[in-house]
Each structure stands twice: as structure tokens, then as C-alpha cells.
PDB file of C-alpha atoms in Angstrom:
ATOM      1  CA  MET Q   1      18.237  24.805  25.119  1.00  0.00           C
ATOM      2  CA  ALA Q   2      16.014  26.284  23.411  1.00  0.00           C
ATOM      3  CA  GLU Q   3      17.824  27.522  19.800  1.00  0.00           C
ATOM      4  CA  ILE Q   4      18.117  23.260  19.886  1.00  0.00           C
ATOM      5  CA  ASN Q   5      14.905  22.928  19.965  1.00  0.00           C
ATOM      6  CA  ASN Q   6      13.259  25.687  17.858  1.00  0.00           C
ATOM      7  CA  GLN Q   7      16.762  24.013  15.499  1.00  0.00           C
ATOM      8  CA  ASN Q   8      15.114  20.171  15.152  1.00  0.00           C
ATOM      9  CA  ASN Q   9      11.529  21.807  14.633  1.00  0.00           C
ATOM     10  CA  GLN Q  10      12.708  23.687  11.824  1.00  0.00           C
ATOM     11  CA  GLU Q  11      14.460  20.650  10.675  1.00  0.00           C
ATOM     12  CA  GLU Q  12      10.958  18.470  11.028  1.00  0.00           C
ATOM     13  CA  LYS Q  13       9.528  21.054   8.647  1.00  0.00           C
ATOM     14  CA  GLU Q  14      12.239  21.363   5.675  1.00  0.00           C
ATOM     15  CA  LEU Q  15      11.856  16.951   5.136  1.00  0.00           C
ATOM     16  CA  GLN Q  16       9.103  15.402   3.869  1.00  0.00           C
ATOM     17  CA  PHE Q  17       8.667  12.443   1.962  1.00  0.00           C
ATOM     18  CA  SER Q  18       6.477  11.785  -1.457  1.00  0.00           C
ATOM     19  CA  ASN Q  19       3.213  10.237  -1.911  1.00  0.00           C
ATOM     20  CA  GLU Q  20       5.865   8.075  -3.958  1.00  0.00           C
ATOM     21  CA  VAL Q  21       8.059   6.578  -1.393  1.00  0.00           C
ATOM     22  CA  ILE Q  22       4.589   6.315   0.991  1.00  0.00           C
ATOM     23  CA  LYS Q  23       3.187   4.141  -1.517  1.00  0.00           C
ATOM     24  CA  LYS Q  24       6.519   2.029  -1.824  1.00  0.00           C
ATOM     25  CA  ILE Q  25       6.559   1.272   1.258  1.00  0.00           C
ATOM     26  CA  ALA Q  26       3.390  -0.083   2.449  1.00  0.00           C
ATOM     27  CA  ALA Q  27       2.967  -1.565  -1.229  1.00  0.00           C
ATOM     28  CA  LEU Q  28       6.404  -4.043  -0.204  1.00  0.00           C
ATOM     29  CA  SER Q  29       5.228  -3.816   3.294  1.00  0.00           C
ATOM     30  CA  ALA Q  30       2.280  -5.305   1.931  1.00  0.00           C
ATOM     31  CA  SER Q  31       3.654  -7.651  -0.372  1.00  0.00           C
ATOM     32  CA  GLU Q  32       5.162  -9.784   2.396  1.00  0.00           C
ATOM     33  CA  VAL Q  33       2.383 -10.802   4.135  1.00  0.00           C
ATOM     34  CA  GLU Q  34       1.206 -14.613   3.166  1.00  0.00           C
ATOM     35  CA  GLY Q  35      -2.385 -14.392   1.873  1.00  0.00           C
ATOM     36  CA  ILE Q  36      -1.550 -11.528  -0.691  1.00  0.00           C
ATOM     37  CA  LEU Q  37      -1.358 -13.003  -4.084  1.00  0.00           C
ATOM     38  CA  SER Q  38      -0.202  -9.658  -5.591  1.00  0.00           C
ATOM     39  CA  LEU Q  39      -1.807  -5.811  -5.388  1.00  0.00           C
ATOM     40  CA  SER Q  40      -3.694  -5.430  -8.673  1.00  0.00           C
ATOM     41  CA  GLY Q  41      -3.851  -1.338  -9.949  1.00  0.00           C
ATOM     42  CA  GLY Q  42      -6.684  -0.226 -12.018  1.00  0.00           C
ATOM     43  CA  VAL Q  43      -6.960  -0.625 -15.879  1.00  0.00           C
ATOM     44  CA  ALA Q  44      -5.037   2.612 -16.875  1.00  0.00           C
ATOM     45  CA  GLU Q  45      -2.051   0.639 -14.264  1.00  0.00           C
ATOM     46  CA  GLY Q  46      -3.118  -2.986 -15.877  1.00  0.00           C
ATOM     47  CA  PHE Q  47      -2.631  -0.842 -19.923  1.00  0.00           C
ATOM     48  CA  ALA Q  48       0.686   0.490 -18.487  1.00  0.00           C
ATOM     49  CA  GLU Q  49       1.625  -2.634 -17.619  1.00  0.00           C
ATOM     50  CA  ARG Q  50       1.258  -4.077 -20.480  1.00  0.00           C
ATOM     51  CA  LEU Q  51       3.281  -1.387 -23.042  1.00  0.00           C
ATOM     52  CA  GLY Q  52       6.591  -2.367 -20.690  1.00  0.00           C
ATOM     53  CA  ARG Q  53       5.716  -0.021 -17.953  1.00  0.00           C
ATOM     54  CA  LYS Q  54       5.624  -1.809 -14.515  1.00  0.00           C
ATOM     55  CA  SER Q  55       4.873  -0.883 -11.243  1.00  0.00           C
ATOM     56  CA  LEU Q  56       6.053  -1.475  -8.121  1.00  0.00           C
ATOM     57  CA  THR Q  57       2.800   0.273  -6.738  1.00  0.00           C
ATOM     58  CA  LYS Q  58      -0.414  -0.725  -9.353  1.00  0.00           C
ATOM     59  CA  GLY Q  59      -3.125  -0.624  -6.688  1.00  0.00           C
ATOM     60  CA  VAL Q  60      -1.599   1.571  -3.937  1.00  0.00           C
ATOM     61  CA  SER Q  61      -2.430   5.086  -3.184  1.00  0.00           C
ATOM     62  CA  ALA Q  62      -1.128   7.423  -0.831  1.00  0.00           C
ATOM     63  CA  GLU Q  63      -1.873  11.012   0.841  1.00  0.00           C
ATOM     64  CA  THR Q  64       0.780  12.389   2.308  1.00  0.00           C
ATOM     65  CA  GLY Q  65       0.537  15.746   4.845  1.00  0.00           C
ATOM     66  CA  GLU Q  66       3.140  17.217   7.012  1.00  0.00           C
ATOM     67  CA  LYS Q  67       2.449  14.121  10.307  1.00  0.00           C
ATOM     68  CA  GLN Q  68       0.195  11.898   9.229  1.00  0.00           C
ATOM     69  CA  ALA Q  69      -0.441   9.169   6.155  1.00  0.00           C
ATOM     70  CA  ALA Q  70      -3.966   8.046   5.018  1.00  0.00           C
ATOM     71  CA  ILE Q  71      -3.545   4.358   2.065  1.00  0.00           C
ATOM     72  CA  GLU Q  72      -5.342   2.523   0.071  1.00  0.00           C
ATOM     73  CA  LEU Q  73      -3.816  -0.854  -1.380  1.00  0.00           C
ATOM     74  CA  ASN Q  74      -6.390  -3.039  -3.985  1.00  0.00           C
ATOM     75  CA  VAL Q  75      -5.156  -6.176  -3.649  1.00  0.00           C
ATOM     76  CA  ILE Q  76      -5.557 -10.203  -5.182  1.00  0.00           C
ATOM     77  CA  ALA Q  77      -6.125 -12.228  -2.442  1.00  0.00           C
ATOM     78  CA  LYS Q  78      -4.687 -16.432  -2.168  1.00  0.00           C
ATOM     79  CA  TYR Q  79      -7.701 -18.400  -1.926  1.00  0.00           C
ATOM     80  CA  GLY Q  80      -8.522 -19.813   1.406  1.00  0.00           C
ATOM     81  CA  ALA Q  81      -6.636 -17.389   3.758  1.00  0.00           C
ATOM     82  CA  ASN Q  82      -8.321 -15.569   6.251  1.00  0.00           C
ATOM     83  CA  VAL Q  83      -8.668 -12.278   4.640  1.00  0.00           C
ATOM     84  CA  PRO Q  84      -9.766 -10.001   7.941  1.00  0.00           C
ATOM     85  CA  GLN Q  85      -6.405 -11.385   9.590  1.00  0.00           C
ATOM     86  CA  VAL Q  86      -3.965 -10.630   6.049  1.00  0.00           C
ATOM     87  CA  PHE Q  87      -5.890  -7.173   6.868  1.00  0.00           C
ATOM     88  CA  GLN Q  88      -4.801  -6.233  10.570  1.00  0.00           C
ATOM     89  CA  GLU Q  89      -1.399  -7.754   9.665  1.00  0.00           C
ATOM     90  CA  VAL Q  90      -0.850  -5.308   6.353  1.00  0.00           C
ATOM     91  CA  LYS Q  91      -2.319  -2.544   8.424  1.00  0.00           C
ATOM     92  CA  ARG Q  92      -0.264  -3.527  11.025  1.00  0.00           C
ATOM     93  CA  ARG Q  93       2.626  -3.787   9.200  1.00  0.00           C
ATOM     94  CA  ILE Q  94       2.231  -0.604   6.918  1.00  0.00           C
ATOM     95  CA  THR Q  95       2.310   1.366  10.048  1.00  0.00           C
ATOM     96  CA  GLU Q  96       5.133  -0.048  11.406  1.00  0.00           C
ATOM     97  CA  ASN Q  97       7.204   0.580   8.872  1.00  0.00           C
ATOM     98  CA  VAL Q  98       6.171   3.916   6.961  1.00  0.00           C
ATOM     99  CA  ARG Q  99       6.523   5.165  11.276  1.00  0.00           C
ATOM    100  CA  GLN Q 100       9.830   4.029  11.175  1.00  0.00           C
ATOM    101  CA  MET Q 101      10.993   4.812   7.558  1.00  0.00           C
ATOM    102  CA  THR Q 102       9.095   8.320   8.639  1.00  0.00           C
ATOM    103  CA  GLY Q 103       8.299   9.407  11.862  1.00  0.00           C
ATOM    104  CA  LEU Q 104       5.146   9.566  10.090  1.00  0.00           C
ATOM    105  CA  GLU Q 105       1.554   8.133  11.929  1.00  0.00           C
ATOM    106  CA  VAL Q 106      -0.662   6.120   9.341  1.00  0.00           C
ATOM    107  CA  VAL Q 107      -3.895   7.270  10.301  1.00  0.00           C
ATOM    108  CA  GLU Q 108      -5.813   4.842   7.893  1.00  0.00           C
ATOM    109  CA  VAL Q 109      -5.425   2.281   5.626  1.00  0.00           C
ATOM    110  CA  LYS Q 110      -8.189   0.859   3.160  1.00  0.00           C
ATOM    111  CA  MET Q 111      -8.151  -2.262   1.562  1.00  0.00           C
ATOM    112  CA  PHE Q 112      -9.585  -3.356  -1.243  1.00  0.00           C
ATOM    113  CA  VAL Q 113     -10.251  -6.658  -2.126  1.00  0.00           C
ATOM    114  CA  ASP Q 114     -10.484  -7.528  -6.171  1.00  0.00           C
ATOM    115  CA  ASP Q 115      -9.872 -10.763  -6.700  1.00  0.00           C
ATOM    116  CA  VAL Q 116      -9.438 -13.971  -4.516  1.00  0.00           C
ATOM    117  CA  ASP Q 117      -7.046 -16.790  -6.558  1.00  0.00           C
ATOM    118  CA  VAL Q 118      -5.091 -19.590  -6.862  1.00  0.00           C
ATOM    119  CA  GLU Q 119      -1.771 -18.770  -6.482  1.00  0.00           C
ATOM    120  CA  GLY Q 120      -0.903 -20.591  -9.682  1.00  0.00           C
ATOM    121  CA  ASP Q 121      -3.690 -19.864 -11.229  1.00  0.00           C
ATOM    122  CA  ARG Q 122      -2.355 -16.908 -13.574  1.00  0.00           C
ATOM    123  CA  LYS Q 123       0.812 -15.086 -13.271  1.00  0.00           C
ATOM    124  CA  LEU Q 124       1.603 -12.568 -10.343  1.00  0.00           C
ATOM    125  CA  GLY Q 125       1.503  -9.522 -11.545  1.00  0.00           C
ATOM    126  CA  GLU Q 126      -1.857 -10.604 -14.619  1.00  0.00           C
ATOM    127  CA  GLU Q 127      -4.178  -8.174 -14.311  1.00  0.00           C
ATOM    128  CA  PRO Q 128      -8.460 -10.061 -14.027  1.00  0.00           C
ATOM    129  CA  GLU Q 129     -10.809  -8.543 -16.078  1.00  0.00           C
ATOM    130  CA  ALA Q 130     -12.842  -4.673 -15.154  1.00  0.00           C
ATOM    131  CA  GLN Q 131     -15.206  -6.457 -12.199  1.00  0.00           C
ATOM    132  CA  GLU Q 132     -16.943  -4.112  -9.679  1.00  0.00           C
ATOM    133  CA  THR Q 133     -15.306  -4.543  -6.499  1.00  0.00           C
ATOM    134  CA  THR Q 134     -18.365  -5.513  -3.734  1.00  0.00           C
ATOM    135  CA  GLY Q 135     -16.840  -6.424  -0.435  1.00  0.00           C
ATOM    136  CA  ARG Q 136     -14.544  -4.097   1.240  1.00  0.00           C
ATOM    137  CA  LEU Q 137     -12.436  -4.184   4.564  1.00  0.00           C
ATOM    138  CA  GLU Q 138     -11.772  -1.151   7.014  1.00  0.00           C
TER     139      GLU Q 138
END
């Protein structure tokens, strides 16, 4: 019986996930939430996208350890959305999906709202003009 437990522990130690995998799960989870128009990347990501290199994970960063992950997102929220409720739903979905798919515990989700926009006012994925983020939800 002890041998089986040792084998399971060894297998768990050999299973690792890259930050890119966690970022992709987080991006897909957040994009499903009503009130999020899009994820918004920084200037470098916006420049790369203009060159034809689109990234599903733009605006998402992740740090992954052996058993835990921390995630930050930059988003454009839909005008009129209850952003604190949107954040709670984003956090719930990311935490649930990362845990279900990887077994990792999400210890932190931070969401930075870069812009509030009316759907259709700008093409999804188009970057807002560079501006300093003033609001922060944790």
C-alpha cells in the first residue's frame, strides 16, 4: 500500500503546467463572463497584434508553482456592467477551471479594468489609447 502512495506522489511531482497553459485557461474563462468585452494587452502586445500576431492570452499574466497559481488580467468592461459582480464571476470561473483542469489552487486573481466601452463602439481586441489604470479590484 505504501508503494502505491509513493508512486502517486512521484507522478504528481512530474506533472507540471507552463504559465502559458494557465494564462490560456484564465483568458478563456474570463472571456465567457457577461460584462467583459475583451482582454486588453499592453503596448507591446498591441504592436505585435498589428503585425498580425494575435494572442489569445493578451492581457493575462500568470505565475505558477508546484501546487498554486496566481493570475492577473487586464480587461475592457462593458458599459453598464456591475464590475464588482463581474470580477467575482471572473474569479470564480478562473479558480474553478484552473483547479478542475490542472489540480492547481488559484491563490490570487487580480483584475485591472483598462477601459469601459459600449459593445460595438470599437472592434473587439482593438487597443484603447495608452492610459494609466486608475481603478483596481482585488
